[in-house]
Coordinates of C-alpha atoms and ligand atoms in Angstrom, one line a residue:
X87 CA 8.3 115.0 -91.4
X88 CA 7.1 116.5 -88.1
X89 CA 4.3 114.6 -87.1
X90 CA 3.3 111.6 -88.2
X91 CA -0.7 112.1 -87.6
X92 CA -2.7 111.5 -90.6
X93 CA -2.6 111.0 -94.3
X94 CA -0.7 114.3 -95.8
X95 CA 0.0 113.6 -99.5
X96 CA 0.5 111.0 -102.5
X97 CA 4.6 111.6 -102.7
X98 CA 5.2 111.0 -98.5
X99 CA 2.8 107.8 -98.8
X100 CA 5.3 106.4 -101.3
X101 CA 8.4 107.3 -99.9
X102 CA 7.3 105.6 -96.3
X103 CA 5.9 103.2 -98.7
X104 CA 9.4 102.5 -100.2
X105 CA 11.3 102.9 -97.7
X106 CA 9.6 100.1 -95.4
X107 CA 9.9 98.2 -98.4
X108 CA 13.8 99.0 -97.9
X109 CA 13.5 97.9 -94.1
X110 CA 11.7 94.7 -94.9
X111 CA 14.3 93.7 -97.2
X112 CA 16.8 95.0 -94.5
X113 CA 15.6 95.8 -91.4
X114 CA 18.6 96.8 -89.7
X115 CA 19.7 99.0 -92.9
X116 CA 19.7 102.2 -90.7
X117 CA 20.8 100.8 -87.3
X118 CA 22.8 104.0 -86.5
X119 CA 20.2 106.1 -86.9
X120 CA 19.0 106.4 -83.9
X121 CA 21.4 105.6 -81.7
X122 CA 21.2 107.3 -78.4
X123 CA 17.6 108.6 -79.1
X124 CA 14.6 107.2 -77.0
X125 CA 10.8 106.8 -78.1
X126 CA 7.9 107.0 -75.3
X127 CA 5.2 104.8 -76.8
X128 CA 1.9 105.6 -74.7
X129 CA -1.0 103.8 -74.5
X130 CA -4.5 104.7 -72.8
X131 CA -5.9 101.8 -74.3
X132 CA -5.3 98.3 -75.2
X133 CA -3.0 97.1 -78.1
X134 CA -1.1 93.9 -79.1
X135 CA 0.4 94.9 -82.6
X136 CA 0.7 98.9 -82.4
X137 CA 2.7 98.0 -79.0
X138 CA 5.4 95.2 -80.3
X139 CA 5.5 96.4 -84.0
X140 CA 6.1 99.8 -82.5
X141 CA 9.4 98.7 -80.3
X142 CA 11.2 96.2 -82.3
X143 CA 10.6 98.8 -85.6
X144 CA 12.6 101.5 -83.2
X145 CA 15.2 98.6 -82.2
X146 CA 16.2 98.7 -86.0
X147 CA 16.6 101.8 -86.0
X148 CA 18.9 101.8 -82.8
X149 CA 16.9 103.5 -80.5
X150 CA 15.6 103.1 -77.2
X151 CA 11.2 102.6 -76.8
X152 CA 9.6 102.4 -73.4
X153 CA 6.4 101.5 -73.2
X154 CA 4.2 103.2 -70.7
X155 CA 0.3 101.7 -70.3
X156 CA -0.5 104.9 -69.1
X157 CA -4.5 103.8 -68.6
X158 CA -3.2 101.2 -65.8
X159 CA 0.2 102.5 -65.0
X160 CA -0.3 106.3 -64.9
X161 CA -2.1 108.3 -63.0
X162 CA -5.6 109.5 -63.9
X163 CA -5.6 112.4 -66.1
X164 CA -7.2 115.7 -66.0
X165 CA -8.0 117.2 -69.8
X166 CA -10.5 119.8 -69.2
X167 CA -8.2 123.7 -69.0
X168 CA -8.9 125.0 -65.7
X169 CA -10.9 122.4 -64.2
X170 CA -10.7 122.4 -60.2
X171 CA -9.3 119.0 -59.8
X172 CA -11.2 118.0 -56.8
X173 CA -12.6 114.6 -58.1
X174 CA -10.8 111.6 -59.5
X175 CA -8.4 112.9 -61.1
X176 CA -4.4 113.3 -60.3
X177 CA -2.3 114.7 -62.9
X178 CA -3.6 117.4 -65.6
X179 CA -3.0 116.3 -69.1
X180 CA -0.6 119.4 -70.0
X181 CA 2.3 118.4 -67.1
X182 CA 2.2 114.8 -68.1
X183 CA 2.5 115.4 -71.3
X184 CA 5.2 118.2 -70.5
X185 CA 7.3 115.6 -68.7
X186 CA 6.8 113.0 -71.5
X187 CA 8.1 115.1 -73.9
X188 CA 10.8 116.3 -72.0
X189 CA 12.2 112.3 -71.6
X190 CA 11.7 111.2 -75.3
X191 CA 12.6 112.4 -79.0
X192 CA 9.6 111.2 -80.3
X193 CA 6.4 110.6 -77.9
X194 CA 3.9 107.8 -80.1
X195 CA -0.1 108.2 -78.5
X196 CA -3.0 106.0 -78.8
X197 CA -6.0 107.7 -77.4
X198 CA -9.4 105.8 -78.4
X199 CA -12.6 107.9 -78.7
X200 CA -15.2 108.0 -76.0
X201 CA -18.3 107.3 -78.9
X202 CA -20.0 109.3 -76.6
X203 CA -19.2 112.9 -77.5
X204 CA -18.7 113.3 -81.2
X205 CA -17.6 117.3 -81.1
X206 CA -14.7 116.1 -78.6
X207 CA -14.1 112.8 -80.9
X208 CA -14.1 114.7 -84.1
X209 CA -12.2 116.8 -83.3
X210 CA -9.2 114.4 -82.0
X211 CA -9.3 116.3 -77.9
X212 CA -7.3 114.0 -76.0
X213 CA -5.1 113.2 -78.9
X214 CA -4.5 116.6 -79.6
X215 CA -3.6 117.6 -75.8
X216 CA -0.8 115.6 -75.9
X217 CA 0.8 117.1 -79.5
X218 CA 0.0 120.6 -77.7
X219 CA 1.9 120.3 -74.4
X220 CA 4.5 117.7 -75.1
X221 CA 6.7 120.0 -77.6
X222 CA 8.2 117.2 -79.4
X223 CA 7.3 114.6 -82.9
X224 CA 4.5 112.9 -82.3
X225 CA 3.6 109.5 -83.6
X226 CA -0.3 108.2 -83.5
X227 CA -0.6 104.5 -82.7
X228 CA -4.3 105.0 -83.5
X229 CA -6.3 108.4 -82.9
X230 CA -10.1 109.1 -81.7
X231 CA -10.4 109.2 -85.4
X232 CA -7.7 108.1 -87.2
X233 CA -5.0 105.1 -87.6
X234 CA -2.4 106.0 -90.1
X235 CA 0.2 103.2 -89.1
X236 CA -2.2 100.5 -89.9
X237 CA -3.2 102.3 -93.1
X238 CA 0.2 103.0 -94.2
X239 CA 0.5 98.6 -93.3
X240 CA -2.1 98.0 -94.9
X241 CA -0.7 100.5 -98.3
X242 CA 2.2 98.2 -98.2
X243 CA 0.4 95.1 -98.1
X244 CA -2.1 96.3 -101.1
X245 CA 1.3 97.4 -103.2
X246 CA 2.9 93.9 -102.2
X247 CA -0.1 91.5 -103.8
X248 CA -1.7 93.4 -106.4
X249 CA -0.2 91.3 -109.3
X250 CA 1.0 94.5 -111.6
X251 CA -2.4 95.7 -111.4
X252 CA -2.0 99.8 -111.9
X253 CA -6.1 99.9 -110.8
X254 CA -6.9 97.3 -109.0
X255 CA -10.8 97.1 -107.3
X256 CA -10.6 98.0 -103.3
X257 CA -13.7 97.0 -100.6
X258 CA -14.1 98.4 -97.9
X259 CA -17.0 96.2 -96.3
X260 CA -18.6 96.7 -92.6
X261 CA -19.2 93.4 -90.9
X262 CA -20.9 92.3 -87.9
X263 CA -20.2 93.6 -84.1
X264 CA -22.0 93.0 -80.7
X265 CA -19.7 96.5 -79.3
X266 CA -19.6 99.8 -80.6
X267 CA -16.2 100.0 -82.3
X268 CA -14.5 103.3 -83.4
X269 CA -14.6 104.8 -87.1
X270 CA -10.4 105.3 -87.0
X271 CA -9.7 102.1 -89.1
X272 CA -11.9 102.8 -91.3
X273 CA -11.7 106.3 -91.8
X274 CA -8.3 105.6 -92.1
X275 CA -8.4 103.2 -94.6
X276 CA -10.0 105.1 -97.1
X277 CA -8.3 108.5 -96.6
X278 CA -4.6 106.2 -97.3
X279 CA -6.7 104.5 -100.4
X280 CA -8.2 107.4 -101.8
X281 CA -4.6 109.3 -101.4
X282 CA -2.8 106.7 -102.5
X283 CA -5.3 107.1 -106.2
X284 CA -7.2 103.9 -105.8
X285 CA -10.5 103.0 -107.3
X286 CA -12.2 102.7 -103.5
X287 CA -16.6 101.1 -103.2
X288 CA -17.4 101.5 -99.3
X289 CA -20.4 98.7 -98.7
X290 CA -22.3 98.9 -95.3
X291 CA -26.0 98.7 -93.9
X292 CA -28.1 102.0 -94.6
X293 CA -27.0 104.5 -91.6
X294 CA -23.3 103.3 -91.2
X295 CA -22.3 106.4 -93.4
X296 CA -18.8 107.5 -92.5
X297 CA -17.6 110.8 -91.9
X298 CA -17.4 112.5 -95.4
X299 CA -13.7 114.4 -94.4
X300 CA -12.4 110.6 -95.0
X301 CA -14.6 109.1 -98.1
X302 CA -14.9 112.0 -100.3
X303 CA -14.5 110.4 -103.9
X304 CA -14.9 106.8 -102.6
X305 CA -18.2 104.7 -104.3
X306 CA -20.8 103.7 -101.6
X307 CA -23.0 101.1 -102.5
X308 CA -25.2 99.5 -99.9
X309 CA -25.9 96.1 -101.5
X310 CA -22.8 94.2 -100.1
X311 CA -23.2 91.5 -102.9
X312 CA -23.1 94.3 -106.0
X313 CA -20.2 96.2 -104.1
X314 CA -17.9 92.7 -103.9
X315 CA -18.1 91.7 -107.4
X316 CA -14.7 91.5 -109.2
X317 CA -13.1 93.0 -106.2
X318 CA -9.2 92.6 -105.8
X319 CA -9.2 93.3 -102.1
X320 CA -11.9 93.2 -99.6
X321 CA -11.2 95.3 -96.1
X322 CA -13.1 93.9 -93.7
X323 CA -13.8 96.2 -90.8
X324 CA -16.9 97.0 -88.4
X325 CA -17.5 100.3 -87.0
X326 CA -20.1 102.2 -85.4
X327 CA -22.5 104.6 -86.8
X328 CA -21.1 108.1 -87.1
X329 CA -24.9 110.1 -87.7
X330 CA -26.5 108.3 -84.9
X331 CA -23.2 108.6 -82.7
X332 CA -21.2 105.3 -81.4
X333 CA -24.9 103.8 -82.1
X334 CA -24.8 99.8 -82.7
X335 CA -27.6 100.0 -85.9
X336 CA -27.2 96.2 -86.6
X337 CA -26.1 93.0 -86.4
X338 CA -27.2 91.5 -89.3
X339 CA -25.1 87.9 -89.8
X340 CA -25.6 87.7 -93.5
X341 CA -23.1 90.6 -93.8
X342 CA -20.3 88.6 -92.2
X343 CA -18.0 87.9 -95.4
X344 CA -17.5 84.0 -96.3
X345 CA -16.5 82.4 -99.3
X346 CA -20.5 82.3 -100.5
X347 CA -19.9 85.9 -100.7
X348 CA -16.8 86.1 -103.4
X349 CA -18.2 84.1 -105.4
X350 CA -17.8 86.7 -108.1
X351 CA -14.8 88.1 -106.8
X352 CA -12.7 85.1 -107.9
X353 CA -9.2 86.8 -107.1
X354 CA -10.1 88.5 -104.5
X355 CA -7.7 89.0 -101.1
X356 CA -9.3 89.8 -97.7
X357 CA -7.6 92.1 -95.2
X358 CA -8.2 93.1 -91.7
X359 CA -6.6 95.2 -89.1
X360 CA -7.1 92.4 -86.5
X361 CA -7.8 92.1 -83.3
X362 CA -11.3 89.9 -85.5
X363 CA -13.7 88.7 -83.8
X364 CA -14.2 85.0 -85.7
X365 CA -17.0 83.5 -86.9
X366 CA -18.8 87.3 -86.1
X367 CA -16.9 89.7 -88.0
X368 CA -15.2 87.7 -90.6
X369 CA -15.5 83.9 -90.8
X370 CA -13.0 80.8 -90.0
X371 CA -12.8 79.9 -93.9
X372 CA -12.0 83.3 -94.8
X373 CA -9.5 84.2 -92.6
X374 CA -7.7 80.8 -92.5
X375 CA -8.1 80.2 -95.9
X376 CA -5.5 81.7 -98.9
X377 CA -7.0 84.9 -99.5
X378 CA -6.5 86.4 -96.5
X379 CA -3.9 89.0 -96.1
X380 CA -4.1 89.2 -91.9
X381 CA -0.8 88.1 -91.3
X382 CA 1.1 89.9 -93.7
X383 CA -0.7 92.9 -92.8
X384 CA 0.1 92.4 -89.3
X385 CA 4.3 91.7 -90.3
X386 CA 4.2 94.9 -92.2
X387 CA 3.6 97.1 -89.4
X388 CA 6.7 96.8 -88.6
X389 CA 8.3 98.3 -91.2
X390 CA 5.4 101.1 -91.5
X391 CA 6.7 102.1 -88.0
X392 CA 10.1 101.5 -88.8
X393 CA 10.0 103.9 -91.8
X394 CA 7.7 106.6 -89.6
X395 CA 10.5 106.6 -87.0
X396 CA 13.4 106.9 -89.7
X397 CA 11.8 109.9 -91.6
X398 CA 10.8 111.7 -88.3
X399 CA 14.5 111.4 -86.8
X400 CA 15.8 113.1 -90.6
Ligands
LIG517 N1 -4.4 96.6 -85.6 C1 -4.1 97.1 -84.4 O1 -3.9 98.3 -84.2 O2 -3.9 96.1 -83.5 P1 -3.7 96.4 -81.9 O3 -4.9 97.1 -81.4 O4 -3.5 95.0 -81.3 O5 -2.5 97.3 -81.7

């Protein structure tokens, strides 16, 4: 594996999925592995999982991560090819990332969208800059438009607690925001599901379509209450509008998920990527109560890094 960007097929989701099963089991199983090898995790945005799952995963393996906030540490970064850089900004996007590359064996990203310019957000820009001019494996810790680490988490997590099931019933329900949040999760989430052969129903107010690229084959049905029945898992996710771009449509309360609302989904387990918002996006009950699958998702995002890392060093 070169790159570790985005969902590529059924067979590489189950071997990562297997082997941070391995990990979990045993996480210092491949200690020597990277001994002597250094990953450059970068952030231009925020994080509290991506960040600490991403360094102790590459401490199992034996290697070195340094962590650079590059949005507070760094300096301000050009992106546009041949602009004249006579404004705010200090270092152009193609020698930073240069450098970077030329310090780690593996350089890991996160580069949120703007919301404000689909074209560039679509088509991954800033993200994309950096695997262009870096030259070496590149790891996203959440894209403009996607978030495979989490998915590949959350694929681990599904596998871990669907009770022999071979189809079990998947969610994947918008909930309540008062910010315009990206579509990566989510997109995400259902590109890993759909890949991965599950049965997947997408529930969300009218005008919170997705992008089609990532929910081709999933079931959208826009009453929340038909879409939940008999589900085994519930995602619970908000996201912006994608047609009316980074657009907050609503902030209807009634679709924040509480036990009221599985009352016909008896079994079912909730997840969510965290950071939640309570008592907005998801409620206390739900998220404190047994169905909900946070905290194991969060734990297993270690080992979705940790197998990432493995396959990329060989
Ligand atoms: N789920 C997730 O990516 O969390 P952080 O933003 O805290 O890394």
């Amino acid at each position: 594996m070169k790159h570790f960007i985005r969902f590529e097929s059924k067979e590489l989701g189950q071997e990562l999925i297997d082997l941070a099963r391995a990990y979990k089991a045993t996480p210092r199983l491949d200690l020597a592995k990277g001994q002597g090898k250094r990953v450059g995790c970068i952030f231009l945005n925020p994080s509290l999982r991506t960040r600490v799952s991403t360094q102790i995963a590459a401490q199992n393996l034996g290697m070195e991560p340094i962590v650079l906030n590059m949005d507070k540490e760094g300096w301000a970064l050009e992106m546009k090819e041949g602009a004249i850089m006579n404004k705010g900004t200090v270092e152009h996007i193609k020698d930073a990332a240069g450098v970077l590359g030329s310090y780690f064996d593996i350089l890991a990203i996160r580069a949120f969208p703007s919301l404000t310019n689909r074209d560039e957000d679509v088509n991954d820009f800033i993200f994309g800059q950096f695997v262009k001019y870096c030259g070496k494996p590149v790891v996203s810790l959440e894209s403009a438009i996607r978030h495979p680490l989490q998915s590949l988490a959350d694929q681990i997590t599904m596998k871990e607690y669907s009770d022999g099931k071979k189809k079990p019933k998947v969610v994947l329900t918008w909930g309540p925001h008062i910010k315009a949040i990206p579509h990566a999760v989510a997109n995400s989430f259902s590109e890993w599901t759909l890949g991965m052969g599950y049965d997947l129903t997408i529930t969300h107010p009218e005008g919170y379509e997705l992008d089609e690229v990532f929910t081709k084959g999933a079931t959208l049905e826009y009453n929340q209450s038909k879409a939940l029945e008999d589900a085994d898992f519930v995602y619970v996710k908000n996201w912006s509008s994608f047609n009316d771009y980074g657009k907050i449509l609503s902030t209807d309360p009634s679709w924040m998920l509480t036990e009221k609302h599985l009352k016909k989904a008896k079994n079912a387990k909730v997840m969510h990527c965290l950071p939640v918002r309570r008592n907005l996006e998801l409620s206390d009950e739900i998220l404190d109560g047994s169905r909900s699958l946070v905290q194991k998702q969060a734990e297993n995002r270690i080992y979705a890094a940790q197998a990432v890392l493995s396959s990329i060093l060989g």
